[in-house]
Short mmCIF file of C-alpha atoms in Angstrom, two decimals:
data_model
loop_
_atom_site.label_atom_id
_atom_site.label_comp_id
_atom_site.label_asym_id
_atom_site.label_seq_id
_atom_site.Cartn_x
_atom_site.Cartn_y
_atom_site.Cartn_z
CA UNK X 1 9.40 -30.87 -56.29
CA UNK X 2 6.28 -32.61 -56.75
CA UNK X 3 5.21 -35.04 -58.66
CA UNK X 4 1.84 -33.39 -59.79
CA UNK X 5 2.54 -29.81 -59.89
CA UNK X 6 4.52 -28.06 -62.37
CA UNK X 7 6.51 -25.76 -59.58
CA UNK X 8 8.41 -26.98 -56.25
CA UNK X 9 6.34 -27.37 -52.81
CA UNK X 10 5.85 -23.94 -51.58
CA UNK X 11 6.87 -21.97 -54.97
CA UNK X 12 4.26 -20.48 -57.04
CA UNK X 13 3.74 -18.27 -60.26
CA UNK X 14 1.68 -15.39 -59.11
CA UNK X 15 0.20 -13.91 -62.13
CA UNK X 16 -1.91 -10.32 -62.08
CA UNK X 17 -4.95 -12.46 -62.18
CA UNK X 18 -4.03 -14.48 -59.72
CA UNK X 19 -3.27 -11.37 -57.30
CA UNK X 20 -6.23 -9.89 -56.84
CA UNK X 21 -7.91 -10.45 -53.64
CA UNK X 22 -11.13 -12.28 -53.20
CA UNK X 23 -13.81 -10.81 -50.84
CA UNK X 24 -15.05 -12.33 -47.69
CA UNK X 25 -18.40 -12.28 -49.10
CA UNK X 26 -16.78 -13.75 -52.56
CA UNK X 27 -14.53 -16.59 -49.97
CA UNK X 28 -18.05 -17.24 -48.35
CA UNK X 29 -20.44 -17.26 -51.72
CA UNK X 30 -19.58 -21.30 -52.30
CA UNK X 31 -19.99 -22.36 -48.41
CA UNK X 32 -23.10 -24.05 -47.18
CA UNK X 33 -23.94 -24.46 -43.73
CA UNK X 34 -26.57 -27.61 -42.64
CA UNK X 35 -29.11 -26.00 -40.14
CA UNK X 36 -27.06 -27.86 -37.25
CA UNK X 37 -24.25 -25.27 -37.98
CA UNK X 38 -26.32 -22.41 -38.42
CA UNK X 39 -27.81 -23.59 -35.54
CA UNK X 40 -24.90 -23.89 -33.50
CA UNK X 41 -23.25 -20.27 -34.47
CA UNK X 42 -26.07 -18.71 -33.30
CA UNK X 43 -26.28 -20.45 -30.38
CA UNK X 44 -22.89 -19.84 -29.51
CA UNK X 45 -23.41 -15.94 -30.36
CA UNK X 46 -26.96 -15.50 -28.06
CA UNK X 47 -25.40 -17.99 -25.09
CA UNK X 48 -21.95 -16.39 -23.64
CA UNK X 49 -22.25 -17.15 -20.58
CA UNK X 50 -19.47 -14.75 -17.66
CA UNK X 51 -17.62 -17.36 -15.76
CA UNK X 52 -16.72 -16.27 -12.38
CA UNK X 53 -12.87 -16.60 -11.48
CA UNK X 54 -11.36 -16.52 -7.83
CA UNK X 55 -14.73 -17.58 -6.44
CA UNK X 56 -13.30 -18.94 -2.92
CA UNK X 57 -14.43 -16.55 -0.30
CA UNK X 58 -12.27 -15.85 2.12
CA UNK X 59 -12.79 -14.48 5.98
CA UNK X 60 -10.82 -11.11 6.40
CA UNK X 61 -8.10 -10.95 8.35
CA UNK X 62 -8.38 -8.19 11.11
CA UNK X 63 -5.34 -6.27 12.32
CA UNK X 64 -5.19 -4.20 15.96
CA UNK X 65 -3.37 -1.12 15.87
CA UNK X 66 -2.38 1.49 19.26
CA UNK X 67 -3.36 4.69 18.16
CA UNK X 68 -2.37 7.49 20.95
CA UNK X 69 -4.18 4.87 23.34
CA UNK X 70 -6.83 4.06 21.28
CA UNK X 71 -7.62 -0.01 20.22
CA UNK X 72 -8.24 0.48 16.46
CA UNK X 73 -8.86 -2.79 14.63
CA UNK X 74 -8.51 -2.67 10.98
CA UNK X 75 -9.27 -4.96 7.61
CA UNK X 76 -5.73 -6.24 6.14
CA UNK X 77 -6.16 -5.18 2.43
CA UNK X 78 -3.58 -6.22 0.04
CA UNK X 79 -5.28 -3.85 -2.38
CA UNK X 80 -5.47 -0.80 -0.73
CA UNK X 81 -2.46 1.99 -0.84
CA UNK X 82 -4.04 3.68 1.84
CA UNK X 83 -5.06 3.57 5.67
CA UNK X 84 -8.86 4.58 5.74
CA UNK X 85 -11.46 4.56 8.56
CA UNK X 86 -15.23 5.65 7.92
CA UNK X 87 -16.32 9.18 10.21
CA UNK X 88 -18.35 7.52 12.53
CA UNK X 89 -15.38 5.51 13.96
CA UNK X 90 -13.27 8.70 13.79
CA UNK X 91 -16.47 10.56 15.56
CA UNK X 92 -16.50 7.96 18.55
CA UNK X 93 -12.56 7.56 18.96
CA UNK X 94 -10.82 9.88 17.87
CA UNK X 95 -12.81 13.28 17.81
CA UNK X 96 -10.20 15.63 19.41
CA UNK X 97 -8.30 15.71 16.09
CA UNK X 98 -8.21 18.01 13.83
CA UNK X 99 -8.51 16.72 9.88
CA UNK X 100 -5.72 18.10 7.68
CA UNK X 101 -7.37 18.89 4.15
CA UNK X 102 -7.60 16.51 1.81
CA UNK X 103 -4.76 15.91 -1.15
CA UNK X 104 -6.11 12.69 -3.18
CA UNK X 105 -8.77 11.76 -4.84
CA UNK X 106 -10.11 8.15 -3.88
CA UNK X 107 -11.85 5.76 -6.68
CA UNK X 108 -13.13 2.25 -6.23
CA UNK X 109 -12.89 -0.10 -8.30
CA UNK X 110 -15.35 0.62 -11.26
CA UNK X 111 -14.08 4.31 -10.94
CA UNK X 112 -16.64 5.96 -8.42
CA UNK X 113 -15.48 8.09 -5.68
CA UNK X 114 -15.00 7.77 -2.20
CA UNK X 115 -15.74 10.72 -0.82
CA UNK X 116 -12.96 11.89 1.28
CA UNK X 117 -12.92 14.45 4.12
CA UNK X 118 -9.41 14.78 5.39
CA UNK X 119 -5.99 13.12 6.95
CA UNK X 120 -5.66 12.43 10.54
CA UNK X 121 -1.85 12.13 11.34
CA UNK X 122 -1.68 10.40 15.30
CA UNK X 123 1.17 11.28 17.02
CA UNK X 124 1.78 7.13 17.84
CA UNK X 125 0.93 4.04 16.35
CA UNK X 126 1.93 0.94 17.01
CA UNK X 127 1.12 -2.91 16.15
CA UNK X 128 2.59 -4.85 18.32
CA UNK X 129 6.06 -4.26 19.29
CA UNK X 130 6.40 -2.25 16.20
CA UNK X 131 5.86 1.52 15.95
CA UNK X 132 4.77 2.61 12.62
CA UNK X 133 6.01 5.32 11.34
CA UNK X 134 3.81 8.35 9.33
CA UNK X 135 0.82 6.38 9.46
CA UNK X 136 -1.44 8.87 8.27
CA UNK X 137 -5.27 7.71 8.25
CA UNK X 138 -7.80 8.93 5.57
CA UNK X 139 -11.20 9.49 6.86
CA UNK X 140 -14.08 8.57 4.66
CA UNK X 141 -17.66 9.25 4.52
CA UNK X 142 -18.62 5.32 5.35
CA UNK X 143 -16.57 2.56 4.81
CA UNK X 144 -14.58 -0.58 6.26
CA UNK X 145 -12.00 0.08 7.98
CA UNK X 146 -9.27 -0.66 5.90
CA UNK X 147 -5.17 -0.65 6.79
CA UNK X 148 -2.81 -0.54 3.34
CA UNK X 149 -0.84 -3.60 2.20
CA UNK X 150 2.43 -1.70 3.13
#
């Protein structure tokens, strides 16, 4: 028990008058800020800045696949869950393929839609000495040719 208090430390008798909570305005009414403190508060509100994270730029990593006898260089995209090539590349190298109808909707990180034209199902895909079974290549209107993380 604290000698300066008539009650044990951490214990206080609450009366009905004490139980009424003070409003935030009542609590702040007696606080006087200096001009410097007011300037600081305004500065912190008005001068919020964004700090970039992971600003290190790395060079893209490309993998070359053999797709039905055609060399196809794709950028490795660890965030992608599809393999995609733009329409101009499809028309240049794979014009003989019929596109299967699109089954999905693709979106960018900002939720804008990526125009998907269809899906190409090559008969034979090889990376170095490894056969890639069931690889489907999505044909998009434009953009970078990318290979999915799997």
